[in-house]
């Protein structure tokens, strides 16, 4: 993963979606406060077992969320933290995305009727992400 990411500095931003949010948070948890990026934007993020995993017998997915992450270092090191969720997400319940924003002490943007932010949901752009980056 580190080879894909490259050098992280105070101008680096990560934008992640769904399972990618947990992946990025696990990566950041390995860094010191001084090595953290400038910001993160997490879309439909979560940090615990999804109900859909249980419904479909996907217990192996729990390897992405266990052991639990300690968010303190990320909160202290990443200056700009934003979490975006959809009020009708059928994959990641809005409550789990809200909970992640609270764990990160990050503003939560609850957007109506965008599903899981997929092309199948009619979502090909998310202007809010660009607004937060600028």
mmCIF file of C-alpha atoms in Angstrom:
data_model
loop_
_atom_site.group_PDB
_atom_site.id
_atom_site.type_symbol
_atom_site.label_atom_id
_atom_site.label_comp_id
_atom_site.label_asym_id
_atom_site.label_seq_id
_atom_site.Cartn_x
_atom_site.Cartn_y
_atom_site.Cartn_z
ATOM 1 C CA UNK A 1 0.000 0.000 0.000
ATOM 2 C CA UNK A 2 2.782 2.432 0.875
ATOM 3 C CA UNK A 3 4.181 2.169 -2.677
ATOM 4 C CA UNK A 4 0.826 3.259 -4.077
ATOM 5 C CA UNK A 5 0.516 6.190 -1.699
ATOM 6 C CA UNK A 6 3.935 7.763 -2.180
ATOM 7 C CA UNK A 7 5.293 10.557 -0.007
ATOM 8 C CA UNK A 8 2.821 12.059 2.447
ATOM 9 C CA UNK A 9 3.349 15.638 3.572
ATOM 10 C CA UNK A 10 1.386 18.633 4.837
ATOM 11 C CA UNK A 11 -0.046 19.226 1.341
ATOM 12 C CA UNK A 12 -1.380 15.693 0.925
ATOM 13 C CA UNK A 13 -5.108 14.999 1.042
ATOM 14 C CA UNK A 14 -6.857 11.642 1.009
ATOM 15 C CA UNK A 15 -10.377 11.215 -0.333
ATOM 16 C CA UNK A 16 -11.830 7.779 0.310
ATOM 17 C CA UNK A 17 -15.123 5.973 -0.108
ATOM 18 C CA UNK A 18 -16.691 3.176 1.934
ATOM 19 C CA UNK A 19 -14.157 0.425 2.681
ATOM 20 C CA UNK A 20 -11.427 2.750 1.393
ATOM 21 C CA UNK A 21 -12.067 4.973 4.427
ATOM 22 C CA UNK A 22 -11.099 2.221 6.853
ATOM 23 C CA UNK A 23 -8.103 1.383 4.672
ATOM 24 C CA UNK A 24 -6.837 4.981 4.757
ATOM 25 C CA UNK A 25 -7.454 5.275 8.499
ATOM 26 C CA UNK A 26 -5.424 2.097 9.105
ATOM 27 C CA UNK A 27 -2.606 3.543 7.012
ATOM 28 C CA UNK A 28 -2.687 6.825 8.934
ATOM 29 C CA UNK A 29 -2.700 4.992 12.267
ATOM 30 C CA UNK A 30 0.809 3.768 11.403
ATOM 31 C CA UNK A 31 2.166 7.315 11.071
ATOM 32 C CA UNK A 32 3.428 9.723 13.674
ATOM 33 C CA UNK A 33 1.579 13.006 14.182
ATOM 34 C CA UNK A 34 4.296 14.817 12.200
ATOM 35 C CA UNK A 35 3.874 12.467 9.218
ATOM 36 C CA UNK A 36 0.131 13.019 8.803
ATOM 37 C CA UNK A 37 -1.463 14.521 5.680
ATOM 38 C CA UNK A 38 -3.145 17.913 5.602
ATOM 39 C CA UNK A 39 -6.613 16.447 5.320
ATOM 40 C CA UNK A 40 -8.996 13.579 4.764
ATOM 41 C CA UNK A 41 -12.461 13.439 3.256
ATOM 42 C CA UNK A 42 -14.301 10.220 4.014
ATOM 43 C CA UNK A 43 -17.450 9.367 2.055
ATOM 44 C CA UNK A 44 -19.785 6.663 3.427
ATOM 45 C CA UNK A 45 -17.099 5.732 5.909
ATOM 46 C CA UNK A 46 -17.444 3.387 8.843
ATOM 47 C CA UNK A 47 -15.327 1.759 11.523
ATOM 48 C CA UNK A 48 -17.380 -1.251 12.602
ATOM 49 C CA UNK A 49 -19.132 -4.301 11.185
ATOM 50 C CA UNK A 50 -21.751 -3.485 8.580
ATOM 51 C CA UNK A 51 -25.184 -5.102 8.882
ATOM 52 C CA UNK A 52 -24.946 -6.150 5.224
ATOM 53 C CA UNK A 53 -21.859 -8.245 6.090
ATOM 54 C CA UNK A 54 -23.854 -10.133 8.689
ATOM 55 C CA UNK A 55 -26.822 -10.568 6.353
ATOM 56 C CA UNK A 56 -24.611 -12.156 3.700
ATOM 57 C CA UNK A 57 -22.331 -14.156 6.006
ATOM 58 C CA UNK A 58 -19.266 -12.058 5.178
ATOM 59 C CA UNK A 59 -17.497 -12.348 8.527
ATOM 60 C CA UNK A 60 -14.124 -12.262 6.727
ATOM 61 C CA UNK A 61 -14.754 -8.563 6.071
ATOM 62 C CA UNK A 62 -14.250 -7.939 9.786
ATOM 63 C CA UNK A 63 -10.496 -8.189 9.148
ATOM 64 C CA UNK A 64 -10.752 -4.629 7.821
ATOM 65 C CA UNK A 65 -12.071 -3.250 11.104
ATOM 66 C CA UNK A 66 -10.317 -5.354 13.756
ATOM 67 C CA UNK A 67 -8.436 -4.681 15.854
ATOM 68 C CA UNK A 68 -10.258 -1.396 16.590
ATOM 69 C CA UNK A 69 -8.468 1.777 15.567
ATOM 70 C CA UNK A 70 -7.260 4.380 18.028
ATOM 71 C CA UNK A 71 -8.303 7.680 16.442
ATOM 72 C CA UNK A 72 -6.466 10.041 18.795
ATOM 73 C CA UNK A 73 -3.293 10.231 16.749
ATOM 74 C CA UNK A 74 -5.249 10.835 13.548
ATOM 75 C CA UNK A 75 -7.325 13.563 15.214
ATOM 76 C CA UNK A 76 -4.182 15.217 16.552
ATOM 77 C CA UNK A 77 -2.228 14.920 13.309
ATOM 78 C CA UNK A 78 -4.720 15.565 10.497
ATOM 79 C CA UNK A 79 -5.794 19.196 10.575
ATOM 80 C CA UNK A 80 -8.702 18.958 8.118
ATOM 81 C CA UNK A 81 -11.130 16.057 8.619
ATOM 82 C CA UNK A 82 -14.515 15.781 6.918
ATOM 83 C CA UNK A 83 -17.042 12.967 6.756
ATOM 84 C CA UNK A 84 -19.865 12.762 4.217
ATOM 85 C CA UNK A 85 -22.833 10.405 4.342
ATOM 86 C CA UNK A 86 -26.109 9.898 2.536
ATOM 87 C CA UNK A 87 -29.364 9.725 4.438
ATOM 88 C CA UNK A 88 -30.526 6.807 2.278
ATOM 89 C CA UNK A 89 -27.316 4.768 2.003
ATOM 90 C CA UNK A 90 -28.374 1.119 1.713
ATOM 91 C CA UNK A 91 -24.873 -0.287 2.285
ATOM 92 C CA UNK A 92 -23.383 1.844 5.064
ATOM 93 C CA UNK A 93 -26.042 3.017 7.522
ATOM 94 C CA UNK A 94 -25.937 6.769 8.065
ATOM 95 C CA UNK A 95 -25.601 6.178 11.822
ATOM 96 C CA UNK A 96 -22.260 4.408 11.313
ATOM 97 C CA UNK A 97 -20.910 7.238 9.168
ATOM 98 C CA UNK A 98 -22.075 9.773 11.760
ATOM 99 C CA UNK A 99 -20.382 7.723 14.479
ATOM 100 C CA UNK A 100 -17.128 7.746 12.495
ATOM 101 C CA UNK A 101 -17.313 11.540 12.215
ATOM 102 C CA UNK A 102 -17.742 11.751 15.979
ATOM 103 C CA UNK A 103 -14.763 9.443 16.568
ATOM 104 C CA UNK A 104 -12.683 11.713 14.333
ATOM 105 C CA UNK A 105 -14.127 14.927 15.785
ATOM 106 C CA UNK A 106 -14.947 15.863 12.191
ATOM 107 C CA UNK A 107 -17.829 17.784 10.639
ATOM 108 C CA UNK A 108 -20.512 15.462 9.269
ATOM 109 C CA UNK A 109 -22.269 16.343 6.033
ATOM 110 C CA UNK A 110 -25.548 14.402 5.751
ATOM 111 C CA UNK A 111 -26.719 14.579 2.149
ATOM 112 C CA UNK A 112 -30.215 13.475 1.086
ATOM 113 C CA UNK A 113 -30.990 10.833 -1.514
ATOM 114 C CA UNK A 114 -27.487 9.978 -2.763
ATOM 115 C CA UNK A 115 -27.540 6.286 -1.840
ATOM 116 C CA UNK A 116 -24.062 4.809 -1.494
ATOM 117 C CA UNK A 117 -22.590 7.447 -3.843
ATOM 118 C CA UNK A 118 -22.339 4.959 -6.722
ATOM 119 C CA UNK A 119 -22.870 5.391 -10.435
ATOM 120 C CA UNK A 120 -25.832 3.030 -10.055
ATOM 121 C CA UNK A 121 -27.247 5.609 -7.637
ATOM 122 C CA UNK A 122 -26.837 8.263 -10.350
ATOM 123 C CA UNK A 123 -23.810 9.784 -8.633
ATOM 124 C CA UNK A 124 -20.939 10.599 -10.982
ATOM 125 C CA UNK A 125 -19.759 13.756 -9.246
ATOM 126 C CA UNK A 126 -19.749 15.003 -5.688
ATOM 127 C CA UNK A 127 -19.168 18.783 -5.792
ATOM 128 C CA UNK A 128 -18.986 18.988 -1.990
ATOM 129 C CA UNK A 129 -15.667 17.123 -2.074
ATOM 130 C CA UNK A 130 -14.173 19.756 -4.377
ATOM 131 C CA UNK A 131 -15.555 22.544 -2.175
ATOM 132 C CA UNK A 132 -13.917 21.011 0.891
ATOM 133 C CA UNK A 133 -10.591 20.600 -0.905
ATOM 134 C CA UNK A 134 -10.421 24.216 -2.057
#
